[in-house]
Amino acid sequence: MKKFFSIALLAVAALSVNAQNVQLHYDFGRNLYSNQEAGRQKVTLTVEQFKADKWGSWFYFVDIDFSRKFTEGAYTEISREFNIGKKGFAAHVEYDGGLNRFGSFQQSALLGGAWNGHNDDFSKTYSVQLMYKRFFKSYNYTSAYNSFQLTGVWGLNFANNKGTFSGFIDFWRGEKDNGHGQLVILSEPQLWYNCNEHLSIGTEVEISNNFIYNTYDDQSFFINPTLGVKWNF
């Protein structure tokens, strides 16, 4: 549920110094937009991990998209943060990219700052990131250009940790085919019911504008829900 037919998550990073999970989502986008998203994947497998250390933290995720006949692609984001002082500020470095059955996704590198925080028991977490973003010419019909990205990430556990509301929202400058800029918005809120400490069931809703590759008409705003299961290690 990422690039080309969509692009990518920067999910909420965890409630411990080392957290990892695997998610499996069934995507309803092609059912809702049968013309505009006729080639959208049906199933996405996501692996993500957050690991903190004395200098800061690592975070990565990998999305593998499947259709009925193909593995559509694998998209990844990997980031490193270096703590600055004790007020939650950090330097943020990130790489985004991957491969699909047509070739590759357009790669990008990001550099900027982050402000991270949480309450005493980590049931509420947040991160705000402002970054310079450089897109690279990764395949035909793409071009290298400078951009920016503003990202917000949140996590909220409630009902004695039986429920989790988490997600992110990204704003960045994209580029039209004619070279003119446009504001791209992508958000993926998730709502989970935690059956136990390992198994969760829930949904992710991809909300986007100027993000999905649509050659059918001029529609640019889409809402694509999923049904998902998650296993927390």
mmCIF file of C-alpha atoms in Angstrom:
data_model
loop_
_atom_site.group_PDB
_atom_site.id
_atom_site.type_symbol
_atom_site.label_atom_id
_atom_site.label_comp_id
_atom_site.label_asym_id
_atom_site.label_seq_id
_atom_site.Cartn_x
_atom_site.Cartn_y
_atom_site.Cartn_z
ATOM 1 C CA MET A 1 0.000 0.000 0.000
ATOM 2 C CA LYS A 2 2.766 2.273 -0.868
ATOM 3 C CA LYS A 3 4.353 3.715 -3.905
ATOM 4 C CA PHE A 4 3.285 3.798 -7.570
ATOM 5 C CA PHE A 5 -0.167 2.589 -6.739
ATOM 6 C CA SER A 6 0.614 4.375 -3.466
ATOM 7 C CA ILE A 7 3.941 5.044 -1.353
ATOM 8 C CA ALA A 8 5.031 4.881 2.073
ATOM 9 C CA LEU A 9 4.737 4.748 5.738
ATOM 10 C CA LEU A 10 6.632 6.091 8.459
ATOM 11 C CA ALA A 11 4.806 4.238 11.175
ATOM 12 C CA VAL A 12 4.696 4.948 14.837
ATOM 13 C CA ALA A 13 7.761 3.750 16.581
ATOM 14 C CA ALA A 14 7.274 1.675 19.573
ATOM 15 C CA LEU A 15 6.749 1.511 23.279
ATOM 16 C CA SER A 16 10.078 -0.152 24.070
ATOM 17 C CA VAL A 17 13.743 0.120 23.131
ATOM 18 C CA ASN A 18 13.364 -2.675 20.588
ATOM 19 C CA ALA A 19 9.992 -3.402 18.958
ATOM 20 C CA GLN A 20 9.199 -5.350 15.821
ATOM 21 C CA ASN A 21 5.962 -6.401 14.154
ATOM 22 C CA VAL A 22 4.610 -8.029 11.000
ATOM 23 C CA GLN A 23 1.326 -6.873 9.449
ATOM 24 C CA LEU A 24 -0.863 -8.420 6.754
ATOM 25 C CA HIS A 25 -3.464 -6.139 5.121
ATOM 26 C CA TYR A 26 -6.239 -6.835 2.646
ATOM 27 C CA ASP A 27 -6.775 -3.641 0.641
ATOM 28 C CA PHE A 28 -10.255 -2.568 -0.542
ATOM 29 C CA GLY A 29 -9.030 0.239 -2.814
ATOM 30 C CA ARG A 30 -9.563 -1.610 -6.078
ATOM 31 C CA ASN A 31 -13.130 -2.427 -5.016
ATOM 32 C CA LEU A 32 -13.889 1.220 -4.247
ATOM 33 C CA TYR A 33 -12.151 2.731 -7.302
ATOM 34 C CA SER A 34 -12.388 0.022 -9.939
ATOM 35 C CA ASN A 35 -11.391 2.370 -12.764
ATOM 36 C CA GLN A 36 -8.869 4.714 -11.148
ATOM 37 C CA GLU A 37 -7.105 1.944 -9.182
ATOM 38 C CA ALA A 38 -7.632 -1.049 -11.430
ATOM 39 C CA GLY A 39 -4.032 -2.164 -10.885
ATOM 40 C CA ARG A 40 -3.888 -1.593 -7.134
ATOM 41 C CA GLN A 41 -2.563 -4.425 -5.000
ATOM 42 C CA LYS A 42 -4.959 -6.565 -2.975
ATOM 43 C CA VAL A 43 -2.604 -7.693 -0.208
ATOM 44 C CA THR A 44 0.337 -6.030 1.522
ATOM 45 C CA LEU A 45 2.781 -7.636 3.928
ATOM 46 C CA THR A 46 4.585 -5.111 6.159
ATOM 47 C CA VAL A 47 7.596 -5.707 8.397
ATOM 48 C CA GLU A 48 8.711 -2.854 10.648
ATOM 49 C CA GLN A 49 11.154 -2.427 13.491
ATOM 50 C CA PHE A 50 12.161 0.318 15.904
ATOM 51 C CA LYS A 51 15.364 0.079 17.944
ATOM 52 C CA ALA A 52 16.662 2.679 20.388
ATOM 53 C CA ASP A 53 20.239 2.988 21.575
ATOM 54 C CA LYS A 54 22.357 5.473 23.541
ATOM 55 C CA TRP A 55 22.815 7.747 20.486
ATOM 56 C CA GLY A 56 19.243 7.779 19.208
ATOM 57 C CA SER A 57 17.216 5.237 17.242
ATOM 58 C CA TRP A 58 16.828 3.213 14.063
ATOM 59 C CA PHE A 59 13.538 2.653 12.278
ATOM 60 C CA TYR A 60 12.682 0.795 9.106
ATOM 61 C CA PHE A 61 9.754 -0.814 7.364
ATOM 62 C CA VAL A 62 9.403 -2.934 4.231
ATOM 63 C CA ASP A 63 6.101 -3.214 2.328
ATOM 64 C CA ILE A 64 5.669 -6.133 -0.073
ATOM 65 C CA ASP A 65 2.620 -5.718 -2.316
ATOM 66 C CA PHE A 66 0.839 -8.685 -3.901
ATOM 67 C CA SER A 67 -1.822 -8.918 -6.587
ATOM 68 C CA ARG A 68 -3.501 -12.119 -7.765
ATOM 69 C CA LYS A 69 -0.778 -12.878 -10.298
ATOM 70 C CA PHE A 70 2.304 -10.932 -9.222
ATOM 71 C CA THR A 71 4.465 -9.684 -6.433
ATOM 72 C CA GLU A 72 3.909 -6.041 -7.361
ATOM 73 C CA GLY A 73 6.890 -4.618 -5.510
ATOM 74 C CA ALA A 74 8.833 -4.070 -2.327
ATOM 75 C CA TYR A 75 9.176 -0.552 -0.907
ATOM 76 C CA THR A 76 11.292 0.412 2.108
ATOM 77 C CA GLU A 77 12.071 3.388 4.296
ATOM 78 C CA ILE A 78 14.977 3.326 6.728
ATOM 79 C CA SER A 79 15.855 6.164 9.063
ATOM 80 C CA ARG A 80 18.400 6.991 11.727
ATOM 81 C CA GLU A 81 18.014 9.633 14.427
ATOM 82 C CA PHE A 82 20.737 11.138 16.613
ATOM 83 C CA ASN A 83 19.580 12.686 19.871
ATOM 84 C CA ILE A 84 20.365 16.363 20.446
ATOM 85 C CA GLY A 85 20.226 17.323 24.123
ATOM 86 C CA LYS A 86 17.486 16.101 26.450
ATOM 87 C CA LYS A 87 14.411 17.945 25.151
ATOM 88 C CA GLY A 88 13.373 15.400 22.549
ATOM 89 C CA PHE A 89 15.195 16.966 19.601
ATOM 90 C CA ALA A 90 17.090 14.773 17.129
ATOM 91 C CA ALA A 91 18.829 14.902 13.763
ATOM 92 C CA HIS A 92 17.016 12.719 11.218
ATOM 93 C CA VAL A 93 18.520 10.936 8.165
ATOM 94 C CA GLU A 94 16.375 8.767 5.895
ATOM 95 C CA TYR A 95 16.392 6.773 2.657
ATOM 96 C CA ASP A 96 13.223 5.821 0.718
ATOM 97 C CA GLY A 97 13.127 3.469 -2.262
ATOM 98 C CA GLY A 98 12.524 -0.032 -3.585
ATOM 99 C CA LEU A 99 11.721 -2.216 -6.571
ATOM 100 C CA ASN A 100 8.535 -3.152 -8.397
ATOM 101 C CA ARG A 101 7.786 -5.444 -11.325
ATOM 102 C CA PHE A 102 8.125 -2.499 -13.719
ATOM 103 C CA GLY A 103 11.592 -1.530 -12.459
ATOM 104 C CA SER A 104 12.067 0.644 -9.406
ATOM 105 C CA PHE A 105 10.379 3.284 -7.293
ATOM 106 C CA GLN A 106 11.758 6.782 -7.438
ATOM 107 C CA GLN A 107 14.371 6.954 -4.718
ATOM 108 C CA SER A 108 14.830 9.833 -2.306
ATOM 109 C CA ALA A 109 17.014 10.877 0.600
ATOM 110 C CA LEU A 110 15.939 13.091 3.503
ATOM 111 C CA LEU A 111 17.843 15.131 6.060
ATOM 112 C CA GLY A 112 16.430 17.310 8.793
ATOM 113 C CA GLY A 113 15.312 17.524 12.400
ATOM 114 C CA ALA A 114 12.765 15.812 14.615
ATOM 115 C CA TRP A 115 11.011 16.578 17.877
ATOM 116 C CA ASN A 116 9.912 13.455 19.743
ATOM 117 C CA GLY A 117 7.939 13.009 22.936
ATOM 118 C CA HIS A 118 5.812 10.733 25.110
ATOM 119 C CA ASN A 119 3.979 10.646 28.403
ATOM 120 C CA ASP A 120 5.321 8.849 31.481
ATOM 121 C CA ASP A 121 4.076 5.367 30.594
ATOM 122 C CA PHE A 122 4.586 5.686 26.818
ATOM 123 C CA SER A 123 0.862 5.218 26.161
ATOM 124 C CA LYS A 124 1.016 8.459 24.163
ATOM 125 C CA THR A 125 3.851 9.128 21.722
ATOM 126 C CA TYR A 126 4.434 11.731 19.026
ATOM 127 C CA SER A 127 7.049 12.905 16.556
ATOM 128 C CA VAL A 128 7.229 15.946 14.272
ATOM 129 C CA GLN A 129 9.868 15.958 11.529
ATOM 130 C CA LEU A 130 10.846 18.714 9.094
ATOM 131 C CA MET A 131 13.255 17.621 6.376
ATOM 132 C CA TYR A 132 14.963 18.556 3.147
ATOM 133 C CA LYS A 133 14.103 15.888 0.559
ATOM 134 C CA ARG A 134 16.043 15.053 -2.582
ATOM 135 C CA PHE A 135 14.395 12.958 -5.278
ATOM 136 C CA PHE A 136 16.717 11.123 -7.677
ATOM 137 C CA LYS A 137 16.199 10.205 -11.314
ATOM 138 C CA SER A 138 15.497 6.523 -10.778
ATOM 139 C CA TYR A 139 13.945 5.426 -14.088
ATOM 140 C CA ASN A 140 12.676 6.871 -17.363
ATOM 141 C CA TYR A 141 10.229 9.769 -17.123
ATOM 142 C CA THR A 142 11.489 10.792 -13.675
ATOM 143 C CA SER A 143 13.789 13.674 -12.862
ATOM 144 C CA ALA A 144 15.939 14.659 -9.931
ATOM 145 C CA TYR A 145 14.620 17.605 -7.940
ATOM 146 C CA ASN A 146 14.724 19.260 -4.537
ATOM 147 C CA SER A 147 11.790 19.054 -2.167
ATOM 148 C CA PHE A 148 10.783 19.215 1.493
ATOM 149 C CA GLN A 149 8.757 16.980 3.780
ATOM 150 C CA LEU A 150 6.818 17.657 6.974
ATOM 151 C CA THR A 151 5.840 14.522 8.896
ATOM 152 C CA GLY A 152 3.741 13.942 11.993
ATOM 153 C CA VAL A 153 3.643 10.545 13.745
ATOM 154 C CA TRP A 154 1.452 9.567 16.682
ATOM 155 C CA GLY A 155 0.571 6.619 18.887
ATOM 156 C CA LEU A 156 -2.124 6.245 21.523
ATOM 157 C CA ASN A 157 -2.923 3.198 23.638
ATOM 158 C CA PHE A 158 -6.302 3.252 25.401
ATOM 159 C CA ALA A 159 -8.832 1.001 27.193
ATOM 160 C CA ASN A 160 -6.134 -0.632 29.337
ATOM 161 C CA ASN A 161 -3.995 -1.174 26.233
ATOM 162 C CA LYS A 162 -6.738 -3.119 24.452
ATOM 163 C CA GLY A 163 -6.925 -0.416 21.778
ATOM 164 C CA THR A 164 -4.197 1.336 19.785
ATOM 165 C CA PHE A 165 -4.659 4.348 17.511
ATOM 166 C CA SER A 166 -1.486 5.165 15.593
ATOM 167 C CA GLY A 167 -0.347 6.527 12.284
ATOM 168 C CA PHE A 168 1.380 9.300 10.392
ATOM 169 C CA ILE A 169 0.723 12.185 8.046
ATOM 170 C CA ASP A 170 3.190 13.427 5.407
ATOM 171 C CA PHE A 171 3.229 16.645 3.416
ATOM 172 C CA TRP A 172 5.808 17.030 0.656
ATOM 173 C CA ARG A 173 6.419 18.886 -2.563
ATOM 174 C CA GLY A 174 5.885 16.653 -5.556
ATOM 175 C CA GLU A 175 6.406 17.440 -9.209
ATOM 176 C CA LYS A 176 3.914 17.170 -12.062
ATOM 177 C CA ASP A 177 4.852 15.811 -15.492
ATOM 178 C CA ASN A 178 5.282 19.394 -16.713
ATOM 179 C CA GLY A 179 7.762 20.132 -13.917
ATOM 180 C CA HIS A 180 5.388 22.279 -11.870
ATOM 181 C CA GLY A 181 5.239 21.634 -8.161
ATOM 182 C CA GLN A 182 2.273 20.268 -6.241
ATOM 183 C CA LEU A 183 1.546 19.523 -2.590
ATOM 184 C CA VAL A 184 1.280 15.796 -1.892
ATOM 185 C CA ILE A 185 -0.536 14.614 1.240
ATOM 186 C CA LEU A 186 -0.454 11.071 2.567
ATOM 187 C CA SER A 187 -1.838 9.821 5.871
ATOM 188 C CA GLU A 188 -2.268 6.265 7.147
ATOM 189 C CA PRO A 189 -4.075 6.113 10.511
ATOM 190 C CA GLN A 190 -4.364 2.656 12.034
ATOM 191 C CA LEU A 191 -6.845 1.366 14.639
ATOM 192 C CA TRP A 192 -6.071 -1.937 16.371
ATOM 193 C CA TYR A 193 -7.771 -4.178 18.896
ATOM 194 C CA ASN A 194 -5.029 -5.929 20.864
ATOM 195 C CA CYS A 195 -6.195 -9.484 21.536
ATOM 196 C CA ASN A 196 -3.095 -10.143 23.636
ATOM 197 C CA GLU A 197 0.490 -8.868 23.811
ATOM 198 C CA HIS A 198 1.286 -10.377 20.407
ATOM 199 C CA LEU A 199 -1.848 -10.496 18.218
ATOM 200 C CA SER A 200 -3.827 -7.469 17.026
ATOM 201 C CA ILE A 201 -6.648 -7.115 14.498
ATOM 202 C CA GLY A 202 -7.766 -3.846 12.966
ATOM 203 C CA THR A 203 -7.647 -1.522 10.017
ATOM 204 C CA GLU A 204 -5.486 1.009 8.220
ATOM 205 C CA VAL A 205 -7.020 3.796 6.138
ATOM 206 C CA GLU A 206 -4.823 5.379 3.479
ATOM 207 C CA ILE A 207 -5.921 8.974 2.842
ATOM 208 C CA SER A 208 -4.083 10.774 0.064
ATOM 209 C CA ASN A 209 -4.144 13.686 -2.337
ATOM 210 C CA ASN A 210 -1.917 14.026 -5.439
ATOM 211 C CA PHE A 211 -0.284 10.744 -4.491
ATOM 212 C CA ILE A 212 -1.871 7.831 -6.371
ATOM 213 C CA TYR A 213 -0.858 7.324 -9.999
ATOM 214 C CA ASN A 214 -4.184 7.745 -11.836
ATOM 215 C CA THR A 215 -4.386 7.926 -15.638
ATOM 216 C CA TYR A 216 -8.149 7.306 -15.828
ATOM 217 C CA ASP A 217 -9.449 10.767 -14.888
ATOM 218 C CA ASP A 218 -8.532 13.883 -12.891
ATOM 219 C CA GLN A 219 -9.373 12.492 -9.455
ATOM 220 C CA SER A 220 -6.520 13.059 -7.010
ATOM 221 C CA PHE A 221 -8.103 12.426 -3.581
ATOM 222 C CA PHE A 222 -8.554 8.820 -2.431
ATOM 223 C CA ILE A 223 -9.517 6.956 0.749
ATOM 224 C CA ASN A 224 -8.404 3.323 0.769
ATOM 225 C CA PRO A 225 -9.253 1.192 3.839
ATOM 226 C CA THR A 226 -7.804 -2.194 4.730
ATOM 227 C CA LEU A 227 -8.556 -5.100 7.036
ATOM 228 C CA GLY A 228 -5.431 -6.208 8.836
ATOM 229 C CA VAL A 229 -3.808 -8.497 11.381
ATOM 230 C CA LYS A 230 -0.580 -7.731 13.238
ATOM 231 C CA TRP A 231 1.842 -9.881 15.175
ATOM 232 C CA ASN A 232 4.062 -8.079 17.705
ATOM 233 C CA PHE A 233 7.322 -9.799 18.587
#
